[in-house]
Amino acid sequence: MATRCTAAHPLLALVLGAALLAGCGGGGGGGSGPSPGGPVPTNPPPATSSQPASLTVFFPALKSSSSTPAYAPSSSSSLSLSINGVPSDVYDVSSTSTSCASVSGGRTCTFTVAAPVGSDTFALIIWDKPGGTGNQLATGSATRTIAVGTANALTIPLNGIVAKITLTLATTAPPQGTATSIPMTVTALDADNNVISTCSSCPAADNQFSNPITLSDSNTTDAPTIVNGTAGSVVGATTDIVTVAYDGSSLSTPVQFFASASGVLTSNVTGATLWPYGKLVLSASTVAFTSISGSQSVQASQAGYTGSLTLSTSSCTGIATITSSGTNPYSITVTPIKAGTCSVTISGGFSQSATLAITVTSTVITIQ
């Protein structure tokens, strides 16, 4: 699943207020009716082309725990706003801005903009440098109909811009032969290494990635990715739940998972590897000699284990000599010394082991 924590995204609230223009009444002379030479009544005021808009941005305070950092408040420096595709202005949203004030849980920054009457599309970008420069940390957009004479309220969800991605599997080495669902954590960071995390109290629109993440999988047959319970590869929100459906197959090579997103360099992506482990397997479980001569070799191997196999115990002293070579595969050579039975144990990874039984007999010919 994607990384989760509360109050992670800054929320932008646009409060749009309308100024009412009052018409002027005409003055009149005395008497019961207007004088023919009196003042002509003024015409109604023309429709106003724009209204003042109060734009307020809230940035949550940084969390004290490094494992659940808030999303970008300390590194946010400026906000650029466009209305209907036309750049409006750039605003200072840094902690030292005179337009910002400390409030419970963070800081708010308030500005006034001119919002055209009618249906308007507001688009904004949060930057980490002054004047709308540096790295983009988040984007947001919303369409709202602005009416004259009405107080209009608008909330614009901010979506974090993914710059780095790390994939983490809950287990990288499940046992072969058993189908299992393995949780995958998709951790997305912005350009300032802030984790783009989940705002649990916010609407779903506030937890979307500005640039959705696409997962890739080297073995979609035996270990496909599942997003929100359905086979898929696109992770579009911090709340998306991702798992890998391993079917228990014996795999000769590991399964590689990677991720991509628009604007993200491959060098900023850390993938994950799944290599289910198998049992430690011997090419023969027993060796037998009928004379004190010759030697026999047995191969040991374990799929999904990258370490070395070892000879852990032996009871063959005086019965046979045991030599070994290699890592995984691992070769055991047995040479008989005298009649008897014994065994050796080979150990591998994930608490796996196997025992090789050895029997040495000799035929004694008696001449009378």
mmCIF file of C-alpha atoms in Angstrom:
data_model
loop_
_atom_site.group_PDB
_atom_site.id
_atom_site.type_symbol
_atom_site.label_atom_id
_atom_site.label_comp_id
_atom_site.label_asym_id
_atom_site.label_seq_id
_atom_site.Cartn_x
_atom_site.Cartn_y
_atom_site.Cartn_z
ATOM 1 C CA MET A 1 0.000 0.000 0.000
ATOM 2 C CA ALA A 2 1.058 3.559 -0.285
ATOM 3 C CA THR A 3 2.593 5.314 2.734
ATOM 4 C CA ARG A 4 0.037 6.719 5.194
ATOM 5 C CA CYS A 5 -0.020 9.442 7.811
ATOM 6 C CA THR A 6 -2.413 12.182 8.818
ATOM 7 C CA ALA A 7 -2.631 15.876 7.895
ATOM 8 C CA ALA A 8 -0.047 15.443 5.208
ATOM 9 C CA HIS A 9 -1.175 17.745 2.376
ATOM 10 C CA PRO A 10 -1.526 21.522 2.375
ATOM 11 C CA LEU A 11 -5.051 22.500 1.498
ATOM 12 C CA LEU A 12 -5.873 25.551 -0.551
ATOM 13 C CA ALA A 13 -9.117 27.347 0.151
ATOM 14 C CA LEU A 14 -10.253 30.106 -2.153
ATOM 15 C CA VAL A 15 -12.899 32.262 -0.540
ATOM 16 C CA LEU A 16 -14.420 34.450 -3.166
ATOM 17 C CA GLY A 17 -16.397 37.445 -1.988
ATOM 18 C CA ALA A 18 -18.532 39.660 -4.151
ATOM 19 C CA ALA A 19 -18.750 43.397 -3.725
ATOM 20 C CA LEU A 20 -22.221 44.800 -4.229
ATOM 21 C CA LEU A 21 -22.506 48.072 -6.064
ATOM 22 C CA ALA A 22 -25.284 50.247 -4.705
ATOM 23 C CA GLY A 23 -27.218 52.413 -7.140
ATOM 24 C CA CYS A 24 -27.697 56.114 -6.367
ATOM 25 C CA GLY A 25 -31.200 57.545 -5.931
ATOM 26 C CA GLY A 26 -32.097 60.676 -7.900
ATOM 27 C CA GLY A 27 -32.882 63.910 -6.071
ATOM 28 C CA GLY A 28 -36.154 65.739 -6.809
ATOM 29 C CA GLY A 29 -37.795 69.113 -6.335
ATOM 30 C CA GLY A 30 -40.868 69.829 -4.248
ATOM 31 C CA GLY A 31 -44.384 68.916 -5.376
ATOM 32 C CA SER A 32 -46.249 65.781 -6.137
ATOM 33 C CA GLY A 33 -44.274 64.722 -9.223
ATOM 34 C CA PRO A 34 -40.902 65.063 -10.771
ATOM 35 C CA SER A 35 -40.113 68.343 -12.432
ATOM 36 C CA PRO A 36 -39.668 68.106 -16.179
ATOM 37 C CA GLY A 37 -36.347 69.819 -15.711
ATOM 38 C CA GLY A 38 -35.278 67.631 -12.806
ATOM 39 C CA PRO A 39 -32.290 65.235 -12.768
ATOM 40 C CA VAL A 40 -32.479 62.173 -15.028
ATOM 41 C CA PRO A 41 -32.389 58.862 -13.048
ATOM 42 C CA THR A 42 -29.082 57.055 -13.375
ATOM 43 C CA ASN A 43 -28.932 53.784 -15.376
ATOM 44 C CA PRO A 44 -28.348 50.500 -13.487
ATOM 45 C CA PRO A 45 -24.651 49.769 -13.042
ATOM 46 C CA PRO A 46 -23.152 47.473 -15.701
ATOM 47 C CA ALA A 47 -22.322 43.903 -14.815
ATOM 48 C CA THR A 48 -19.015 43.684 -13.021
ATOM 49 C CA SER A 49 -16.362 41.802 -15.033
ATOM 50 C CA SER A 50 -14.477 40.478 -12.002
ATOM 51 C CA GLN A 51 -14.814 40.068 -8.276
ATOM 52 C CA PRO A 52 -12.263 40.243 -5.483
ATOM 53 C CA ALA A 53 -11.217 36.789 -4.296
ATOM 54 C CA SER A 54 -9.667 35.959 -0.971
ATOM 55 C CA LEU A 55 -7.148 33.148 -1.461
ATOM 56 C CA THR A 56 -6.068 31.318 1.699
ATOM 57 C CA VAL A 57 -3.479 28.531 1.815
ATOM 58 C CA PHE A 58 -2.960 26.285 4.837
ATOM 59 C CA PHE A 59 0.358 24.472 5.321
ATOM 60 C CA PRO A 60 0.437 21.827 8.055
ATOM 61 C CA ALA A 61 3.356 21.965 10.466
ATOM 62 C CA LEU A 62 6.149 19.427 10.155
ATOM 63 C CA LYS A 63 5.715 16.270 12.166
ATOM 64 C CA SER A 64 8.207 15.661 14.965
ATOM 65 C CA SER A 65 8.669 12.048 13.878
ATOM 66 C CA SER A 66 11.044 11.591 10.961
ATOM 67 C CA SER A 67 9.101 8.507 9.889
ATOM 68 C CA THR A 68 5.947 10.522 9.146
ATOM 69 C CA PRO A 69 7.021 13.932 7.825
ATOM 70 C CA ALA A 70 4.330 16.371 6.818
ATOM 71 C CA TYR A 71 4.115 17.276 3.160
ATOM 72 C CA ALA A 72 6.381 20.168 2.192
ATOM 73 C CA PRO A 73 5.327 23.008 4.500
ATOM 74 C CA SER A 74 8.814 24.133 5.488
ATOM 75 C CA SER A 75 10.226 23.925 1.969
ATOM 76 C CA SER A 76 7.287 25.649 0.246
ATOM 77 C CA SER A 77 8.350 29.124 -0.743
ATOM 78 C CA SER A 78 6.026 30.480 -3.432
ATOM 79 C CA LEU A 79 2.705 29.835 -5.142
ATOM 80 C CA SER A 80 1.902 30.663 -8.767
ATOM 81 C CA LEU A 81 -1.743 31.035 -9.760
ATOM 82 C CA SER A 82 -3.395 30.946 -13.180
ATOM 83 C CA ILE A 83 -7.045 31.665 -13.914
ATOM 84 C CA ASN A 84 -8.509 30.246 -17.109
ATOM 85 C CA GLY A 85 -5.016 29.473 -18.363
ATOM 86 C CA VAL A 86 -3.787 33.028 -17.878
ATOM 87 C CA PRO A 87 -1.037 33.581 -15.276
ATOM 88 C CA SER A 88 -2.416 35.695 -12.473
ATOM 89 C CA ASP A 89 0.389 36.270 -9.994
ATOM 90 C CA VAL A 90 3.070 34.646 -7.830
ATOM 91 C CA TYR A 91 2.710 34.805 -4.050
ATOM 92 C CA ASP A 92 5.149 34.421 -1.176
ATOM 93 C CA VAL A 93 4.100 31.498 1.016
ATOM 94 C CA SER A 94 7.331 31.127 2.960
ATOM 95 C CA SER A 95 7.357 31.067 6.748
ATOM 96 C CA THR A 96 8.654 34.674 6.751
ATOM 97 C CA SER A 97 5.989 36.054 4.403
ATOM 98 C CA THR A 98 4.038 39.020 5.756
ATOM 99 C CA SER A 99 0.940 37.468 4.186
ATOM 100 C CA CYS A 100 1.295 34.370 6.383
ATOM 101 C CA ALA A 101 0.476 33.797 10.035
ATOM 102 C CA SER A 102 1.068 30.938 12.437
ATOM 103 C CA VAL A 103 -2.073 29.041 13.370
ATOM 104 C CA SER A 104 -2.817 25.865 15.236
ATOM 105 C CA GLY A 105 -1.227 22.985 13.340
ATOM 106 C CA GLY A 106 0.712 25.072 10.824
ATOM 107 C CA ARG A 107 0.468 28.404 9.040
ATOM 108 C CA THR A 108 -1.971 30.150 6.712
ATOM 109 C CA CYS A 109 -1.180 32.576 3.909
ATOM 110 C CA THR A 110 -3.922 34.876 2.574
ATOM 111 C CA PHE A 111 -3.979 36.913 -0.646
ATOM 112 C CA THR A 112 -6.520 38.816 -2.747
ATOM 113 C CA VAL A 113 -6.966 38.092 -6.440
ATOM 114 C CA ALA A 114 -9.409 39.239 -9.110
ATOM 115 C CA ALA A 115 -11.690 36.359 -10.160
ATOM 116 C CA PRO A 116 -13.659 36.852 -13.387
ATOM 117 C CA VAL A 117 -17.408 36.454 -13.130
ATOM 118 C CA GLY A 118 -18.610 33.188 -14.653
ATOM 119 C CA SER A 119 -17.078 29.725 -14.881
ATOM 120 C CA ASP A 120 -13.392 29.936 -13.973
ATOM 121 C CA THR A 121 -10.634 27.344 -13.802
ATOM 122 C CA PHE A 122 -8.091 28.023 -11.065
ATOM 123 C CA ALA A 123 -4.690 26.298 -11.371
ATOM 124 C CA LEU A 124 -1.808 26.634 -8.981
ATOM 125 C CA ILE A 125 1.716 25.326 -8.413
ATOM 126 C CA ILE A 126 3.653 25.203 -5.141
ATOM 127 C CA TRP A 127 7.405 25.923 -5.523
ATOM 128 C CA ASP A 128 10.347 25.543 -3.151
ATOM 129 C CA LYS A 129 12.039 28.782 -4.265
ATOM 130 C CA PRO A 130 10.826 32.405 -4.343
ATOM 131 C CA GLY A 131 9.105 33.884 -7.368
ATOM 132 C CA GLY A 132 7.764 30.627 -8.790
ATOM 133 C CA THR A 133 11.202 29.084 -9.291
ATOM 134 C CA GLY A 134 13.052 25.981 -8.137
ATOM 135 C CA ASN A 135 11.355 22.624 -7.746
ATOM 136 C CA GLN A 136 7.628 22.125 -8.162
ATOM 137 C CA LEU A 137 6.240 20.372 -5.076
ATOM 138 C CA ALA A 138 2.491 20.224 -5.745
ATOM 139 C CA THR A 139 -0.191 21.241 -8.222
ATOM 140 C CA GLY A 140 -3.901 21.789 -7.962
ATOM 141 C CA SER A 141 -6.836 22.885 -10.099
ATOM 142 C CA ALA A 142 -10.587 23.330 -9.826
ATOM 143 C CA THR A 143 -13.418 24.942 -11.804
ATOM 144 C CA ARG A 144 -15.960 27.173 -10.078
ATOM 145 C CA THR A 145 -18.767 29.455 -11.237
ATOM 146 C CA ILE A 146 -18.256 32.904 -9.762
ATOM 147 C CA ALA A 147 -21.486 34.851 -9.332
ATOM 148 C CA VAL A 148 -22.003 38.552 -8.717
ATOM 149 C CA GLY A 149 -23.407 39.433 -5.332
ATOM 150 C CA THR A 150 -22.686 36.021 -3.813
ATOM 151 C CA ALA A 151 -19.974 34.896 -1.438
ATOM 152 C CA ASN A 152 -18.337 32.034 -3.332
ATOM 153 C CA ALA A 153 -16.220 29.421 -1.589
ATOM 154 C CA LEU A 154 -13.816 27.111 -3.395
ATOM 155 C CA THR A 155 -11.475 24.380 -2.177
ATOM 156 C CA ILE A 156 -8.655 23.326 -4.490
ATOM 157 C CA PRO A 157 -7.023 19.954 -3.715
ATOM 158 C CA LEU A 158 -3.230 19.941 -3.829
ATOM 159 C CA ASN A 159 -1.626 16.849 -5.355
ATOM 160 C CA GLY A 160 2.007 16.080 -4.601
ATOM 161 C CA ILE A 161 4.420 15.873 -7.548
ATOM 162 C CA VAL A 162 6.342 12.606 -7.408
ATOM 163 C CA ALA A 163 10.112 12.967 -7.879
ATOM 164 C CA LYS A 164 11.397 9.774 -6.230
ATOM 165 C CA ILE A 165 9.876 6.315 -5.766
ATOM 166 C CA THR A 166 10.803 3.363 -3.547
ATOM 167 C CA LEU A 167 9.104 -0.041 -3.697
ATOM 168 C CA THR A 168 9.224 -2.301 -0.635
ATOM 169 C CA LEU A 169 7.830 -5.839 -0.345
ATOM 170 C CA ALA A 170 6.639 -7.108 3.024
ATOM 171 C CA THR A 171 8.625 -10.281 2.279
ATOM 172 C CA THR A 172 11.090 -10.828 -0.533
ATOM 173 C CA ALA A 173 11.470 -14.590 -0.080
ATOM 174 C CA PRO A 174 8.261 -16.536 0.524
ATOM 175 C CA PRO A 175 8.413 -20.329 0.289
ATOM 176 C CA GLN A 176 7.854 -21.874 -3.109
ATOM 177 C CA GLY A 177 4.853 -24.120 -3.418
ATOM 178 C CA THR A 178 2.480 -21.924 -1.438
ATOM 179 C CA ALA A 179 0.417 -19.181 -3.076
ATOM 180 C CA THR A 180 0.458 -15.964 -1.078
ATOM 181 C CA SER A 181 -0.485 -12.283 -1.298
ATOM 182 C CA ILE A 182 2.462 -10.020 -0.498
ATOM 183 C CA PRO A 183 1.865 -6.351 0.454
ATOM 184 C CA MET A 184 3.942 -3.802 -1.458
ATOM 185 C CA THR A 185 4.588 -0.315 -0.102
ATOM 186 C CA VAL A 186 4.949 2.415 -2.716
ATOM 187 C CA THR A 187 6.754 5.369 -1.123
ATOM 188 C CA ALA A 188 6.654 8.586 -3.148
ATOM 189 C CA LEU A 189 8.769 11.639 -2.335
ATOM 190 C CA ASP A 190 8.737 15.122 -3.795
ATOM 191 C CA ALA A 191 11.794 16.964 -5.103
ATOM 192 C CA ASP A 192 12.713 18.073 -1.575
ATOM 193 C CA ASN A 193 12.572 14.491 -0.245
ATOM 194 C CA ASN A 194 9.319 15.082 1.624
ATOM 195 C CA VAL A 195 7.157 11.953 1.750
ATOM 196 C CA ILE A 196 3.893 12.491 -0.131
ATOM 197 C CA SER A 197 1.680 10.898 2.473
ATOM 198 C CA THR A 198 -2.010 10.436 3.189
ATOM 199 C CA CYS A 199 -4.275 13.066 4.716
ATOM 200 C CA SER A 200 -6.767 10.766 6.439
ATOM 201 C CA SER A 201 -9.279 13.545 7.148
ATOM 202 C CA CYS A 202 -9.235 14.936 3.601
ATOM 203 C CA PRO A 203 -11.397 14.109 0.570
ATOM 204 C CA ALA A 204 -10.037 11.526 -1.859
ATOM 205 C CA ALA A 205 -9.074 14.283 -4.309
ATOM 206 C CA ASP A 206 -6.490 15.577 -1.841
ATOM 207 C CA ASN A 207 -4.590 12.276 -1.833
ATOM 208 C CA GLN A 208 -3.947 11.912 -5.561
ATOM 209 C CA PHE A 209 -0.504 12.033 -7.130
ATOM 210 C CA SER A 210 -0.050 14.841 -9.644
ATOM 211 C CA ASN A 211 1.917 12.367 -11.810
ATOM 212 C CA PRO A 212 0.566 8.830 -11.243
ATOM 213 C CA ILE A 213 2.996 5.961 -10.749
ATOM 214 C CA THR A 214 3.108 2.981 -13.128
ATOM 215 C CA LEU A 215 4.482 -0.344 -11.865
ATOM 216 C CA SER A 216 6.341 -2.834 -14.051
ATOM 217 C CA ASP A 217 6.799 -6.540 -13.358
ATOM 218 C CA SER A 218 9.210 -9.036 -14.946
ATOM 219 C CA ASN A 219 6.819 -11.969 -14.351
ATOM 220 C CA THR A 220 3.165 -10.995 -14.610
ATOM 221 C CA THR A 221 2.159 -14.652 -14.908
ATOM 222 C CA ASP A 222 3.414 -15.980 -11.567
ATOM 223 C CA ALA A 223 3.550 -12.742 -9.575
ATOM 224 C CA PRO A 224 1.267 -9.988 -10.961
ATOM 225 C CA THR A 225 0.708 -6.706 -9.138
ATOM 226 C CA ILE A 226 -2.742 -6.048 -7.683
ATOM 227 C CA VAL A 227 -3.957 -2.462 -7.116
ATOM 228 C CA ASN A 228 -7.005 -2.028 -4.876
ATOM 229 C CA GLY A 229 -7.994 -5.662 -5.321
ATOM 230 C CA THR A 230 -7.785 -5.743 -9.120
ATOM 231 C CA ALA A 231 -4.921 -6.736 -11.406
ATOM 232 C CA GLY A 232 -3.311 -3.477 -12.460
ATOM 233 C CA SER A 233 -0.179 -1.383 -12.519
ATOM 234 C CA VAL A 234 -1.210 2.266 -12.019
ATOM 235 C CA VAL A 235 -0.918 3.794 -8.551
ATOM 236 C CA GLY A 236 -2.723 7.127 -8.658
ATOM 237 C CA ALA A 237 -3.192 7.960 -4.981
ATOM 238 C CA THR A 238 -1.437 7.629 -1.644
ATOM 239 C CA THR A 239 -4.385 5.547 -0.449
ATOM 240 C CA ASP A 240 -4.060 2.885 -3.162
ATOM 241 C CA ILE A 241 -3.375 -0.601 -1.767
ATOM 242 C CA VAL A 242 -0.812 -2.623 -3.711
ATOM 243 C CA THR A 243 -0.063 -6.336 -3.361
ATOM 244 C CA VAL A 244 1.767 -9.009 -5.339
ATOM 245 C CA ALA A 245 -0.187 -12.226 -6.030
ATOM 246 C CA TYR A 246 2.515 -14.920 -5.980
ATOM 247 C CA ASP A 247 1.023 -18.214 -7.200
ATOM 248 C CA GLY A 248 3.533 -20.510 -5.498
ATOM 249 C CA SER A 249 5.364 -21.541 -8.668
ATOM 250 C CA SER A 250 8.980 -22.710 -8.599
ATOM 251 C CA LEU A 251 10.957 -19.843 -10.095
ATOM 252 C CA SER A 252 14.428 -20.222 -11.578
ATOM 253 C CA THR A 253 14.976 -16.444 -11.619
ATOM 254 C CA PRO A 254 13.776 -13.677 -9.297
ATOM 255 C CA VAL A 255 10.856 -11.395 -10.131
ATOM 256 C CA GLN A 256 11.880 -7.760 -10.553
ATOM 257 C CA PHE A 257 9.496 -4.872 -9.825
ATOM 258 C CA PHE A 258 10.149 -1.306 -10.958
ATOM 259 C CA ALA A 259 8.201 1.945 -11.153
ATOM 260 C CA SER A 260 7.977 5.027 -13.335
ATOM 261 C CA ALA A 261 6.144 8.344 -13.385
ATOM 262 C CA SER A 262 6.182 11.336 -15.677
ATOM 263 C CA GLY A 263 9.237 13.465 -14.967
ATOM 264 C CA VAL A 264 10.881 10.943 -12.622
ATOM 265 C CA LEU A 265 14.432 9.876 -13.490
ATOM 266 C CA THR A 266 15.119 6.138 -13.445
ATOM 267 C CA SER A 267 18.026 6.857 -11.103
ATOM 268 C CA ASN A 268 15.469 8.134 -8.564
ATOM 269 C CA VAL A 269 13.553 4.843 -8.505
ATOM 270 C CA THR A 270 14.379 1.963 -6.175
ATOM 271 C CA GLY A 271 12.712 -1.266 -7.242
ATOM 272 C CA ALA A 272 12.028 -4.484 -5.367
ATOM 273 C CA THR A 273 12.980 -8.119 -5.929
ATOM 274 C CA LEU A 274 10.897 -11.195 -5.166
ATOM 275 C CA TRP A 275 12.655 -14.538 -5.133
ATOM 276 C CA PRO A 276 10.642 -17.282 -3.458
ATOM 277 C CA TYR A 277 12.908 -19.870 -1.881
ATOM 278 C CA GLY A 278 12.735 -23.576 -2.469
ATOM 279 C CA LYS A 279 13.757 -26.593 -0.433
ATOM 280 C CA LEU A 280 17.370 -27.674 -0.335
ATOM 281 C CA VAL A 281 17.518 -30.451 -2.939
ATOM 282 C CA LEU A 282 20.108 -33.252 -3.321
ATOM 283 C CA SER A 283 20.749 -34.995 -6.640
ATOM 284 C CA ALA A 284 20.738 -38.257 -4.624
ATOM 285 C CA SER A 285 19.665 -38.836 -1.052
ATOM 286 C CA THR A 286 21.877 -41.902 -0.554
ATOM 287 C CA VAL A 287 25.195 -43.229 -1.794
ATOM 288 C CA ALA A 288 26.332 -46.847 -1.402
ATOM 289 C CA PHE A 289 29.660 -48.559 -1.886
ATOM 290 C CA THR A 290 30.168 -52.312 -2.160
ATOM 291 C CA SER A 291 33.937 -52.075 -1.962
ATOM 292 C CA ILE A 292 36.568 -49.832 -0.443
ATOM 293 C CA SER A 293 37.354 -48.092 -3.670
ATOM 294 C CA GLY A 294 36.271 -45.261 -5.899
ATOM 295 C CA SER A 295 34.227 -42.170 -4.944
ATOM 296 C CA GLN A 296 30.814 -40.686 -5.632
ATOM 297 C CA SER A 297 29.601 -37.068 -5.879
ATOM 298 C CA VAL A 298 26.227 -35.536 -4.989
ATOM 299 C CA GLN A 299 25.022 -32.065 -5.967
ATOM 300 C CA ALA A 300 23.079 -29.864 -3.522
ATOM 301 C CA SER A 301 21.137 -26.735 -4.558
ATOM 302 C CA GLN A 302 18.476 -24.361 -3.281
ATOM 303 C CA ALA A 303 16.420 -22.054 -5.488
ATOM 304 C CA GLY A 304 15.829 -18.518 -4.271
ATOM 305 C CA TYR A 305 18.841 -18.523 -1.939
ATOM 306 C CA THR A 306 21.804 -16.343 -2.877
ATOM 307 C CA GLY A 307 24.083 -17.475 -0.054
ATOM 308 C CA SER A 308 26.396 -20.490 0.201
ATOM 309 C CA LEU A 309 25.346 -23.983 1.142
ATOM 310 C CA THR A 310 27.458 -25.580 3.860
ATOM 311 C CA LEU A 311 28.284 -29.003 5.288
ATOM 312 C CA SER A 312 26.982 -28.621 8.823
ATOM 313 C CA THR A 313 27.369 -32.079 10.432
ATOM 314 C CA SER A 314 28.997 -35.414 9.639
ATOM 315 C CA SER A 315 29.157 -38.767 11.380
ATOM 316 C CA CYS A 316 31.458 -40.349 8.842
ATOM 317 C CA THR A 317 34.809 -40.194 10.641
ATOM 318 C CA GLY A 318 36.674 -43.426 9.921
ATOM 319 C CA ILE A 319 34.024 -44.642 7.446
ATOM 320 C CA ALA A 320 34.368 -42.182 4.570
ATOM 321 C CA THR A 321 36.111 -38.952 3.745
ATOM 322 C CA ILE A 322 33.895 -36.020 2.739
ATOM 323 C CA THR A 323 35.094 -33.158 0.576
ATOM 324 C CA SER A 324 33.061 -30.287 -0.862
ATOM 325 C CA SER A 325 33.307 -27.490 -3.393
ATOM 326 C CA GLY A 326 31.197 -24.654 -4.762
ATOM 327 C CA THR A 327 28.534 -22.526 -3.064
ATOM 328 C CA ASN A 328 25.072 -23.017 -4.576
ATOM 329 C CA PRO A 329 25.092 -25.480 -6.322
ATOM 330 C CA TYR A 330 27.289 -27.289 -3.831
ATOM 331 C CA SER A 331 29.176 -30.514 -4.589
ATOM 332 C CA ILE A 332 29.847 -33.218 -1.967
ATOM 333 C CA THR A 333 32.334 -36.003 -2.811
ATOM 334 C CA VAL A 334 32.363 -39.204 -0.746
ATOM 335 C CA THR A 335 35.310 -41.646 -0.658
ATOM 336 C CA PRO A 336 34.946 -44.884 1.373
ATOM 337 C CA ILE A 337 37.450 -45.924 4.048
ATOM 338 C CA LYS A 338 35.890 -48.976 5.676
ATOM 339 C CA ALA A 339 32.540 -50.702 6.006
ATOM 340 C CA GLY A 340 29.867 -48.870 7.939
ATOM 341 C CA THR A 341 27.016 -46.380 7.704
ATOM 342 C CA CYS A 342 27.039 -42.644 8.352
ATOM 343 C CA SER A 343 25.413 -39.414 7.195
ATOM 344 C CA VAL A 344 26.184 -35.766 6.436
ATOM 345 C CA THR A 345 23.832 -32.775 6.666
ATOM 346 C CA ILE A 346 23.928 -29.876 4.202
ATOM 347 C CA SER A 347 22.437 -26.555 5.325
ATOM 348 C CA GLY A 348 21.094 -23.739 3.186
ATOM 349 C CA GLY A 349 19.043 -20.571 3.603
ATOM 350 C CA PHE A 350 15.695 -20.005 5.302
ATOM 351 C CA SER A 351 16.346 -22.878 7.783
ATOM 352 C CA GLN A 352 16.434 -25.440 4.990
ATOM 353 C CA SER A 353 18.647 -28.559 5.198
ATOM 354 C CA ALA A 354 19.008 -32.036 3.698
ATOM 355 C CA THR A 355 20.705 -35.241 4.824
ATOM 356 C CA LEU A 356 22.814 -37.559 2.686
ATOM 357 C CA ALA A 357 22.952 -41.195 3.878
ATOM 358 C CA ILE A 358 26.151 -43.142 3.184
ATOM 359 C CA THR A 359 26.597 -46.933 3.266
ATOM 360 C CA VAL A 360 29.910 -48.738 2.803
ATOM 361 C CA THR A 361 30.060 -52.545 2.522
ATOM 362 C CA SER A 362 32.836 -54.885 1.425
ATOM 363 C CA THR A 363 32.784 -58.453 0.237
ATOM 364 C CA VAL A 364 35.283 -60.753 1.952
ATOM 365 C CA ILE A 365 36.276 -63.803 -0.074
ATOM 366 C CA THR A 366 37.601 -66.684 2.036
ATOM 367 C CA ILE A 367 39.791 -69.329 0.288
ATOM 368 C CA GLN A 368 39.918 -72.716 1.988
#
